mmCIF file of C-alpha atoms in Angstrom:
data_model
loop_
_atom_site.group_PDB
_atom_site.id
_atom_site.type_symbol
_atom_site.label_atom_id
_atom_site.label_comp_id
_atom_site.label_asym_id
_atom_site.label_seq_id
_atom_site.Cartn_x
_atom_site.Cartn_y
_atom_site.Cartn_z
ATOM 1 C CA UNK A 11 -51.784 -114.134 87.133
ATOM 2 C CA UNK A 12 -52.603 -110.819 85.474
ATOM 3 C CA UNK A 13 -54.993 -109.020 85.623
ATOM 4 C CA UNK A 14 -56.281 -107.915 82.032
ATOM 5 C CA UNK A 15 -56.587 -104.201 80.815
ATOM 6 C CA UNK A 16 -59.933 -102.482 81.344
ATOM 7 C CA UNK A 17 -60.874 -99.621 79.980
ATOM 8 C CA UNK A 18 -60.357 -97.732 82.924
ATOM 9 C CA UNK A 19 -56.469 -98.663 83.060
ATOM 10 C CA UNK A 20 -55.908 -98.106 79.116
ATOM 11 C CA UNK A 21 -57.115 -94.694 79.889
ATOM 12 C CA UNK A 22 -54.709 -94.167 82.248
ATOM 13 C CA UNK A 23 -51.983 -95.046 79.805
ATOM 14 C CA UNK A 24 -53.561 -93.057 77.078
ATOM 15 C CA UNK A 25 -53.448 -89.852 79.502
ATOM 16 C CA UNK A 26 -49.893 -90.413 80.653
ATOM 17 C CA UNK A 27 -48.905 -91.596 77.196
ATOM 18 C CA UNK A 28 -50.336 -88.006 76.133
ATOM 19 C CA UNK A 29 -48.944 -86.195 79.110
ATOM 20 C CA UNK A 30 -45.607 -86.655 77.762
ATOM 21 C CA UNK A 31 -46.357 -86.756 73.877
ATOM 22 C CA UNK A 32 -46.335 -82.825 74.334
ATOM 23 C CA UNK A 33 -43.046 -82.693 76.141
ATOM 24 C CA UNK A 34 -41.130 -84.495 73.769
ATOM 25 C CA UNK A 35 -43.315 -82.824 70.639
ATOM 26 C CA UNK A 36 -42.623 -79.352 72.868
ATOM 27 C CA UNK A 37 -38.799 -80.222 72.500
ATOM 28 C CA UNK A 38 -38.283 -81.375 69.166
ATOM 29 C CA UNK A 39 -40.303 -77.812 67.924
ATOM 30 C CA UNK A 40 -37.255 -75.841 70.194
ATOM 31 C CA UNK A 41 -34.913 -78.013 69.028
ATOM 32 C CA UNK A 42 -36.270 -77.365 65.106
ATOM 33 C CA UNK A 43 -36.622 -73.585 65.680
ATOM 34 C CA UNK A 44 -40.315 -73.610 65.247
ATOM 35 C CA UNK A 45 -42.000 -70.652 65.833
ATOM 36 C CA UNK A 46 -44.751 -70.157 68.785
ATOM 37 C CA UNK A 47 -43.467 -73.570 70.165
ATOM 38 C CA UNK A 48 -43.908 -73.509 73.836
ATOM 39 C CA UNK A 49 -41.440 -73.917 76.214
ATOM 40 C CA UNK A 50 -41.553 -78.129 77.845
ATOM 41 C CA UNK A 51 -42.828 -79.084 80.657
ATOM 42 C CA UNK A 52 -42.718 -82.214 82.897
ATOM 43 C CA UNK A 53 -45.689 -84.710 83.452
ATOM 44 C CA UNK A 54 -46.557 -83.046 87.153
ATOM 45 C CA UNK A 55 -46.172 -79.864 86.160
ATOM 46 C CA UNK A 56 -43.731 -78.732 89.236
ATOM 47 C CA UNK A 57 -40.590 -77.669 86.972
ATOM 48 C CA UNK A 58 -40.422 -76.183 84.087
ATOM 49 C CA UNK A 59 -37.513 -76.043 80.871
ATOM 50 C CA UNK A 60 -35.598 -72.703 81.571
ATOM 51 C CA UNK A 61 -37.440 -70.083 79.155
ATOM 52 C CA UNK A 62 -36.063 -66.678 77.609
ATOM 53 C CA UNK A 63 -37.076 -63.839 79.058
ATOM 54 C CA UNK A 64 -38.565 -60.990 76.621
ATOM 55 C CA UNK A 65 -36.313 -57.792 76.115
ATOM 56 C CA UNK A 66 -38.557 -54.648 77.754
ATOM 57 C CA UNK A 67 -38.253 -51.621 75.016
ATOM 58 C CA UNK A 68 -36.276 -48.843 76.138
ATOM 59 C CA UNK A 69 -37.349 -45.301 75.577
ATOM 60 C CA UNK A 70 -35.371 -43.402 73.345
ATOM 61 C CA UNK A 71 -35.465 -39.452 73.702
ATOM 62 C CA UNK A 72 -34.439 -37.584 70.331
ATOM 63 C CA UNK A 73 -30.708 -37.158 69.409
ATOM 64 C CA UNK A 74 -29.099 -34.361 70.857
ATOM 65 C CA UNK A 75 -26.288 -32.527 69.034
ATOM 66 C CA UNK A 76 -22.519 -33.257 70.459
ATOM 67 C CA UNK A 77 -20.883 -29.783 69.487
ATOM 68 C CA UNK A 78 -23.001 -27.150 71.158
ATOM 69 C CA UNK A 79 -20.526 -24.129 70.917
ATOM 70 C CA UNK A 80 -19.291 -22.174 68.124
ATOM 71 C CA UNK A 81 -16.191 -24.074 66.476
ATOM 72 C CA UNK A 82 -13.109 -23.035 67.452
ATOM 73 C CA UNK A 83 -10.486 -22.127 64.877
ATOM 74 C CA UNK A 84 -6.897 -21.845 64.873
ATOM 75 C CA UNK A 85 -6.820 -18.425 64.505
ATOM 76 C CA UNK A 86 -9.016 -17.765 67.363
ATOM 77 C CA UNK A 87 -7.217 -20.295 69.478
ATOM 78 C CA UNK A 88 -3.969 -17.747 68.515
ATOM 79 C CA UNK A 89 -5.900 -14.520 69.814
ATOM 80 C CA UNK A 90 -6.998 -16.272 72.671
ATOM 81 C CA UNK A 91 -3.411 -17.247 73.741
ATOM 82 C CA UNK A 92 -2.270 -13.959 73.147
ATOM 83 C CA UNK A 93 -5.267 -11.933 75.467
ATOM 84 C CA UNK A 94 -4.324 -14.734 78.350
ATOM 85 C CA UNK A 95 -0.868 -15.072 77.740
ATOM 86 C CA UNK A 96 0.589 -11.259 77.266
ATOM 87 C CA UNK A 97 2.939 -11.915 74.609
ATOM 88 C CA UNK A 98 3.096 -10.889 70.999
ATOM 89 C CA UNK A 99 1.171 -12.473 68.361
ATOM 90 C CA UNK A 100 4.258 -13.088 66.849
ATOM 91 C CA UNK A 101 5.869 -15.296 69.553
ATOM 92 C CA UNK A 102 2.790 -16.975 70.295
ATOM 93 C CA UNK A 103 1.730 -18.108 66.685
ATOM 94 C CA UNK A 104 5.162 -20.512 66.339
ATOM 95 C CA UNK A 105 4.529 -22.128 69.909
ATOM 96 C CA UNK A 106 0.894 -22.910 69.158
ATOM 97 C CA UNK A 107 1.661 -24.331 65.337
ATOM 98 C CA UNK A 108 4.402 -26.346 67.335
ATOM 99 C CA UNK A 109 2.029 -27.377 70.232
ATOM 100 C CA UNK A 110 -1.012 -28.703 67.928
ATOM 101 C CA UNK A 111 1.742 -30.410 65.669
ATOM 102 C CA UNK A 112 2.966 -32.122 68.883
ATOM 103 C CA UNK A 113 -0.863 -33.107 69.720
ATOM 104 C CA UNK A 114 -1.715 -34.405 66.424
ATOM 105 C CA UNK A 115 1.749 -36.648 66.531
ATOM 106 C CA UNK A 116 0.495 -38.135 69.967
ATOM 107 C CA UNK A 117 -2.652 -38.524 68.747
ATOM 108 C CA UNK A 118 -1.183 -40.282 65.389
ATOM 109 C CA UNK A 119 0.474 -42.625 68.100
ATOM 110 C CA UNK A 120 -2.354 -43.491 69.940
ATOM 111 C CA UNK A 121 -0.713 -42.195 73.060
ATOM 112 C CA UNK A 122 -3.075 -41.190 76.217
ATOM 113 C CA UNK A 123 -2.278 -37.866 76.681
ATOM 114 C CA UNK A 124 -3.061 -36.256 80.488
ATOM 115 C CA UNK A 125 -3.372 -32.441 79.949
ATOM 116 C CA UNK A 126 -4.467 -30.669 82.968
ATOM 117 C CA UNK A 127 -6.363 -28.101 82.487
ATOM 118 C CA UNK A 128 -7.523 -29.658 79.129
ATOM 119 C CA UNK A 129 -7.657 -33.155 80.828
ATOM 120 C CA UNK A 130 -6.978 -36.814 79.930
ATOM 121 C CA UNK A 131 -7.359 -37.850 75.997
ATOM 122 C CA UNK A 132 -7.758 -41.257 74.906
ATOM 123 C CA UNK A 133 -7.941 -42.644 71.342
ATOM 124 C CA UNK A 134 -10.810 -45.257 71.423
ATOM 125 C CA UNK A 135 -11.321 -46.092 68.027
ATOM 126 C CA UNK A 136 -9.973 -45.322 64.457
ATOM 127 C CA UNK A 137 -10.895 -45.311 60.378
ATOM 128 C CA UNK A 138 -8.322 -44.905 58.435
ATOM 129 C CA UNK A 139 -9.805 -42.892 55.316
ATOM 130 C CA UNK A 140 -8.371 -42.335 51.714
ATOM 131 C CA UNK A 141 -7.937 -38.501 52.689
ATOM 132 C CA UNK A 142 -6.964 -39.174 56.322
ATOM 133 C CA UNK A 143 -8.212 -41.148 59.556
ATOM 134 C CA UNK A 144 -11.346 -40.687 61.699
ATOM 135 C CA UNK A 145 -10.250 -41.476 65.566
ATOM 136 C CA UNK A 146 -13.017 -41.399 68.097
ATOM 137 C CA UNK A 147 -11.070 -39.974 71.048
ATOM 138 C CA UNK A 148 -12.302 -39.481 74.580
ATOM 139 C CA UNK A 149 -11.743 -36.801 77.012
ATOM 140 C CA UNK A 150 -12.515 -36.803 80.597
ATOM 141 C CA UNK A 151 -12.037 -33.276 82.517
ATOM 142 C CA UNK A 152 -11.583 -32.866 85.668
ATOM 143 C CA UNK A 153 -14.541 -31.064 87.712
ATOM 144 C CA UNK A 154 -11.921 -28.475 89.394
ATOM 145 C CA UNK A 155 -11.483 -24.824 87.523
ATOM 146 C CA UNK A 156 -8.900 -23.841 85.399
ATOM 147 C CA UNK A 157 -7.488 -22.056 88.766
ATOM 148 C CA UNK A 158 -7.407 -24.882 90.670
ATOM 149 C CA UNK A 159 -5.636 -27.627 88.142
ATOM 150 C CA UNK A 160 -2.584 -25.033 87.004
ATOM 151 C CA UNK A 161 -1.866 -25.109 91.175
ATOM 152 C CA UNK A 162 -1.592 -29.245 90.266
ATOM 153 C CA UNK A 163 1.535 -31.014 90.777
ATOM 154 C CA UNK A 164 1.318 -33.622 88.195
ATOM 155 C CA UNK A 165 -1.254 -36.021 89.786
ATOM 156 C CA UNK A 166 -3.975 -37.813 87.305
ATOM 157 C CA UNK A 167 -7.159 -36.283 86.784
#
């Protein structure tokens, strides 16, 4: 025979009835995308539902300038090759306006170009423009001096 409910054993239901009325409530919320819902957790309370972990702020210190050197112009690259180089202006100006046309091809091709002293140039991203293209381009240089790479026999940077 069986025993009837007392009070004592409907409260027993009641509390693990209500134990796992949150859970599933807990759930459903997630599930829903409410906001503040907590994360689930079982009747015992040993495990809980895997939770998300809050992103820590990162300090930011202010934006510092890329370029800071005077720009370099054409001209002045000229009169610098010249003062290194020994030769007449005149000689030098034709293999520099052949050399940067040569560059900006290889560039245009998206070809990695290794350049010791200058070092290695890669193209990493590019807008093309209604008055041209915008290529993000990265350049890694070696830490040896300018003495020290032209002594290089062709190995990578």
């Amino acid at each position: 025979m069986k025993k009837p409910l007392t009070a004592r054993g409907s409260d027993r239901m009641s509390k693990a009835a209500s134990s796992k009325a949150p859970t599933t409530s807990a759930k459903a919320a997630v599930k829903s995308g409410a906001i503040g819902a907590a994360a689930p957790t079982s009747a015992t309370g040993a495990g809980t539902a895997p939770s998300t972990k809050a992103a820590k702020p990162t300090v930011v210190d202010t934006p510092q300038a890329v370029i800071l050197g005077p720009v370099m112009r054409k001209k002045e690259l000229i009169d610098a090759v010249v003062e290194r180089s020994a030769i007449k202006k005149k000689d030098a100006k034709p293999v520099v306006d052949a050399m940067l046309a040569i560059l900006g091809e290889a560039l245009a091709d998206n070809r990695e170009l290794i350049l010791p002293p200058l070092g290695r140039i890669k193209v990493r991203r590019e807008k093309a423009l209604p008055n041209g293209r915008v290529m993000v381009v990265k350049v890694r240089q070696s830490s040896q001096t300018s003495d020290e790479a032209s002594g290089d026999d062709g190995e990578d940077i």
